[in-house]
PDB file of C-alpha atoms and ligand atoms in Angstrom:
ATOM      1  CA  MET A1037     -75.924 174.370  99.572  1.00  0.00           C
ATOM      2  CA  HIS A1038     -75.237 175.372 103.160  1.00  0.00           C
ATOM      3  CA  THR A1039     -72.399 172.855 103.394  1.00  0.00           C
ATOM      4  CA  LEU A1040     -70.757 174.287 100.298  1.00  0.00           C
ATOM      5  CA  LEU A1041     -71.035 177.819 101.599  1.00  0.00           C
ATOM      6  CA  LEU A1042     -69.592 176.843 104.947  1.00  0.00           C
ATOM      7  CA  LEU A1043     -66.718 174.981 103.249  1.00  0.00           C
ATOM      8  CA  THR A1044     -65.939 178.008 101.102  1.00  0.00           C
ATOM      9  CA  LEU A1045     -65.925 180.250 104.137  1.00  0.00           C
ATOM     10  CA  MET A1046     -63.679 177.839 106.050  1.00  0.00           C
ATOM     11  CA  MET A1047     -61.236 177.596 103.145  1.00  0.00           C
ATOM     12  CA  GLY A1048     -61.181 181.348 102.761  1.00  0.00           C
ATOM     13  CA  THR A1049     -60.474 181.830 106.446  1.00  0.00           C
ATOM     14  CA  ALA A1050     -57.740 179.209 106.427  1.00  0.00           C
ATOM     15  CA  ALA A1051     -55.986 180.963 103.548  1.00  0.00           C
ATOM     16  CA  ILE A1052     -56.094 184.289 105.367  1.00  0.00           C
ATOM     17  CA  ALA A1053     -55.099 182.791 108.727  1.00  0.00           C
ATOM     18  CA  ASP A1054     -51.493 182.356 107.558  1.00  0.00           C
ATOM     19  CA  ALA A1055     -49.248 184.971 109.157  1.00  0.00           C
ATOM     20  CA  ALA A1056     -48.911 188.047 106.982  1.00  0.00           C
ATOM     21  CA  ASP A1057     -45.448 188.681 105.497  1.00  0.00           C
ATOM     22  CA  ILE A1058     -44.524 192.361 105.725  1.00  0.00           C
ATOM     23  CA  ASN A1059     -41.550 191.967 103.354  1.00  0.00           C
ATOM     24  CA  LYS A1060     -43.700 190.434 100.649  1.00  0.00           C
ATOM     25  CA  GLY A1061     -46.254 193.172 101.358  1.00  0.00           C
ATOM     26  CA  ALA A1062     -43.611 195.869 100.819  1.00  0.00           C
ATOM     27  CA  LEU A1063     -42.715 194.393  97.443  1.00  0.00           C
ATOM     28  CA  ILE A1064     -46.324 194.121  96.326  1.00  0.00           C
ATOM     29  CA  TYR A1065     -46.938 197.710  97.551  1.00  0.00           C
ATOM     30  CA  SER A1066     -44.015 199.053  95.509  1.00  0.00           C
ATOM     31  CA  VAL A1067     -45.307 197.346  92.385  1.00  0.00           C
ATOM     32  CA  HIS A1068     -49.088 197.855  92.688  1.00  0.00           C
ATOM     33  CA  CYS A1069     -49.785 200.698  95.096  1.00  0.00           C
ATOM     34  CA  ALA A1070     -46.895 203.182  95.319  1.00  0.00           C
ATOM     35  CA  ASN A1071     -47.817 204.938  92.063  1.00  0.00           C
ATOM     36  CA  CYS A1072     -50.801 206.460  93.774  1.00  0.00           C
ATOM     37  CA  HIS A1073     -50.136 206.004  97.460  1.00  0.00           C
ATOM     38  CA  GLY A1074     -46.460 207.053  97.411  1.00  0.00           C
ATOM     39  CA  GLY A1075     -43.440 204.980  98.324  1.00  0.00           C
ATOM     40  CA  SER A1076     -43.634 206.008 101.955  1.00  0.00           C
ATOM     41  CA  GLY A1077     -47.406 206.256 102.238  1.00  0.00           C
ATOM     42  CA  ALA A1078     -47.700 210.014 101.560  1.00  0.00           C
ATOM     43  CA  PRO A1079     -50.217 210.223  98.716  1.00  0.00           C
ATOM     44  CA  VAL A1080     -49.139 210.979  95.137  1.00  0.00           C
ATOM     45  CA  MET A1081     -52.598 210.838  93.597  1.00  0.00           C
ATOM     46  CA  PRO A1082     -54.936 213.529  94.952  1.00  0.00           C
ATOM     47  CA  GLY A1083     -57.780 212.019  96.924  1.00  0.00           C
ATOM     48  CA  SER A1084     -55.870 208.983  98.133  1.00  0.00           C
ATOM     49  CA  PRO A1085     -55.498 208.595 101.919  1.00  0.00           C
ATOM     50  CA  ASN A1086     -52.298 209.557 103.719  1.00  0.00           C
ATOM     51  CA  PHE A1087     -51.097 206.266 105.270  1.00  0.00           C
ATOM     52  CA  GLN A1088     -48.311 208.068 107.103  1.00  0.00           C
ATOM     53  CA  ARG A1089     -51.032 209.768 109.131  1.00  0.00           C
ATOM     54  CA  GLY A1090     -52.884 206.525 109.463  1.00  0.00           C
ATOM     55  CA  GLU A1091     -55.802 207.730 107.362  1.00  0.00           C
ATOM     56  CA  LYS A1092     -58.263 204.903 106.684  1.00  0.00           C
ATOM     57  CA  LEU A1093     -56.163 202.473 108.715  1.00  0.00           C
ATOM     58  CA  LEU A1094     -58.456 202.538 111.759  1.00  0.00           C
ATOM     59  CA  GLN A1095     -60.275 199.533 110.293  1.00  0.00           C
ATOM     60  CA  ALA A1096     -60.022 195.797 110.780  1.00  0.00           C
ATOM     61  CA  ASP A1097     -57.770 193.918 108.396  1.00  0.00           C
ATOM     62  CA  PHE A1098     -60.843 192.232 106.957  1.00  0.00           C
ATOM     63  CA  ALA A1099     -62.432 195.596 106.110  1.00  0.00           C
ATOM     64  CA  LEU A1100     -59.236 196.764 104.379  1.00  0.00           C
ATOM     65  CA  LEU A1101     -59.036 193.471 102.490  1.00  0.00           C
ATOM     66  CA  ALA A1102     -62.600 193.967 101.281  1.00  0.00           C
ATOM     67  CA  SER A1103     -61.913 197.524 100.049  1.00  0.00           C
ATOM     68  CA  ILE A1104     -58.718 196.538  98.239  1.00  0.00           C
ATOM     69  CA  ARG A1105     -60.487 193.512  96.629  1.00  0.00           C
ATOM     70  CA  ARG A1106     -63.334 195.549  95.273  1.00  0.00           C
ATOM     71  CA  GLY A1107     -61.551 198.881  94.676  1.00  0.00           C
ATOM     72  CA  LYS A1108     -62.979 202.289  95.434  1.00  0.00           C
ATOM     73  CA  ASN A1109     -63.708 205.123  92.990  1.00  0.00           C
ATOM     74  CA  ALA A1110     -60.333 205.945  91.340  1.00  0.00           C
ATOM     75  CA  MET A1111     -58.702 202.914  92.947  1.00  0.00           C
ATOM     76  CA  PRO A1112     -58.832 199.717  90.872  1.00  0.00           C
ATOM     77  CA  ALA A1113     -60.100 196.386  92.212  1.00  0.00           C
ATOM     78  CA  TYR A1114     -57.418 193.847  93.030  1.00  0.00           C
ATOM     79  CA  MET A1115     -59.594 190.760  93.217  1.00  0.00           C
ATOM     80  CA  GLY A1116     -58.186 188.350  90.596  1.00  0.00           C
ATOM     81  CA  LEU A1117     -54.902 190.275  90.430  1.00  0.00           C
ATOM     82  CA  LEU A1118     -53.706 189.608  93.963  1.00  0.00           C
ATOM     83  CA  ARG A1119     -54.536 186.644  96.139  1.00  0.00           C
ATOM     84  CA  ASP A1120     -56.122 187.326  99.545  1.00  0.00           C
ATOM     85  CA  GLN A1121     -52.897 186.298 101.251  1.00  0.00           C
ATOM     86  CA  GLU A1122     -50.971 188.829  99.166  1.00  0.00           C
ATOM     87  CA  ILE A1123     -53.495 191.551 100.054  1.00  0.00           C
ATOM     88  CA  MET A1124     -53.146 190.686 103.715  1.00  0.00           C
ATOM     89  CA  ASP A1125     -49.336 190.979 103.306  1.00  0.00           C
ATOM     90  CA  VAL A1126     -49.861 194.513 101.905  1.00  0.00           C
ATOM     91  CA  VAL A1127     -52.304 195.382 104.696  1.00  0.00           C
ATOM     92  CA  ALA A1128     -49.647 194.371 107.255  1.00  0.00           C
ATOM     93  CA  TYR A1129     -47.171 196.589 105.392  1.00  0.00           C
ATOM     94  CA  LEU A1130     -49.624 199.537 105.287  1.00  0.00           C
ATOM     95  CA  ARG A1131     -49.715 199.437 109.074  1.00  0.00           C
ATOM     96  CA  THR A1132     -45.917 199.970 109.221  1.00  0.00           C
ATOM     97  CA  LEU A1133     -46.149 203.216 107.175  1.00  0.00           C
ATOM     98  CA  GLN A1134     -47.791 205.205 109.965  1.00  0.00           C
ATOM     99  CA  ARG A1135     -45.448 207.569 111.808  1.00  0.00           C
TER     100      ARG A1135
HETATM  101  C1  LIG B1769     -54.745 204.361  90.550  1.00  0.00           C
HETATM  102  C2  LIG B1769     -54.371 204.823  91.878  1.00  0.00           C
HETATM  103  C3  LIG B1769     -54.395 203.848  93.017  1.00  0.00           C
HETATM  104  C4  LIG B1769     -53.778 202.629  93.096  1.00  0.00           C
HETATM  105  C5  LIG B1769     -52.898 201.943  92.071  1.00  0.00           C
HETATM  106  C6  LIG B1769     -54.069 202.113  94.440  1.00  0.00           C
HETATM  107  N1  LIG B1769     -54.888 202.952  95.106  1.00  0.00           N
HETATM  108 FE1  LIG B1769     -55.605 202.720  96.989  1.00  0.00          FE
HETATM  109  N2  LIG B1769     -56.725 204.397  96.793  1.00  0.00           N
HETATM  110  C7  LIG B1769     -56.652 205.284  95.720  1.00  0.00           C
HETATM  111  C8  LIG B1769     -57.616 206.367  95.944  1.00  0.00           C
HETATM  112  C9  LIG B1769     -57.834 207.536  95.009  1.00  0.00           C
HETATM  113  C10 LIG B1769     -58.218 206.088  97.159  1.00  0.00           C
HETATM  114  C11 LIG B1769     -59.390 206.875  97.827  1.00  0.00           C
HETATM  115  C12 LIG B1769     -60.692 206.278  97.313  1.00  0.00           C
HETATM  116  C13 LIG B1769     -61.887 207.083  97.825  1.00  0.00           C
HETATM  117  O1  LIG B1769     -62.097 207.119  99.064  1.00  0.00           O
HETATM  118  O2  LIG B1769     -62.587 207.668  97.021  1.00  0.00           O
HETATM  119  C14 LIG B1769     -57.652 204.845  97.683  1.00  0.00           C
HETATM  120  C15 LIG B1769     -57.994 204.256  98.880  1.00  0.00           C
HETATM  121  C16 LIG B1769     -57.322 203.207  99.447  1.00  0.00           C
HETATM  122  C17 LIG B1769     -57.597 202.667 100.774  1.00  0.00           C
HETATM  123  C18 LIG B1769     -58.683 203.146 101.754  1.00  0.00           C
HETATM  124  C19 LIG B1769     -59.921 202.405 101.477  1.00  0.00           C
HETATM  125  C20 LIG B1769     -61.025 202.926 102.384  1.00  0.00           C
HETATM  126  O3  LIG B1769     -61.394 202.220 103.333  1.00  0.00           O
HETATM  127  O4  LIG B1769     -61.530 204.036 102.155  1.00  0.00           O
HETATM  128  C21 LIG B1769     -56.727 201.643 100.977  1.00  0.00           C
HETATM  129  C22 LIG B1769     -56.626 200.768 102.219  1.00  0.00           C
HETATM  130  C23 LIG B1769     -55.944 201.516  99.768  1.00  0.00           C
HETATM  131  N3  LIG B1769     -56.325 202.483  98.872  1.00  0.00           N
HETATM  132  C24 LIG B1769     -54.970 200.590  99.589  1.00  0.00           C
HETATM  133  C25 LIG B1769     -54.339 200.344  98.351  1.00  0.00           C
HETATM  134  C26 LIG B1769     -53.449 199.243  98.125  1.00  0.00           C
HETATM  135  C27 LIG B1769     -53.010 198.244  99.156  1.00  0.00           C
HETATM  136  C28 LIG B1769     -53.085 199.302  96.790  1.00  0.00           C
HETATM  137  C29 LIG B1769     -52.187 198.351  96.038  1.00  0.00           C
HETATM  138  C30 LIG B1769     -52.565 196.929  96.063  1.00  0.00           C
HETATM  139  C31 LIG B1769     -53.746 200.463  96.226  1.00  0.00           C
HETATM  140  N4  LIG B1769     -54.492 201.060  97.207  1.00  0.00           N
HETATM  141  C32 LIG B1769     -53.638 200.878  94.925  1.00  0.00           C
HETATM  142  C33 LIG B1769     -55.875 205.152  94.607  1.00  0.00           C
HETATM  143  C34 LIG B1769     -55.093 204.038  94.288  1.00  0.00           C
END
């Protein structure tokens, strides 16, 4: 039981440890996120954070990954839709939107 859990954790970490690809993240963002979060990170849907101002981005990548996987209120969950690596690509892209 413990071995299985450890193995799962290790495999998960290995998948996420690959360097995030900002260009892939930008593409995924334009398809899945821009409708609500705006093409340049200024929110379109009321109540969504302003990424240009860095809102909600003062969190570790892992914390952002967790929120995006499970969704939040009006925001859908992306677990099963996007792989963790893809979410980490988007997180890397989110960090470029701040100005
Ligand atoms: C249907 C509209 C919608 C879509 C699509 C959407 N979001 Fe959101 N997102 C929201 C809203 C609304 C909030 C604010 C939720 C709240 O705090 O109540 C939010 C919050 C967030 C947050 C902040 C979470 C936190 O810690 O509070 C992040 C990060 C985020 N979205 C990233 C993304 C990414 C990346 C995508 C695409 C993969 C995406 N969102 C797609 C509407 C959306």
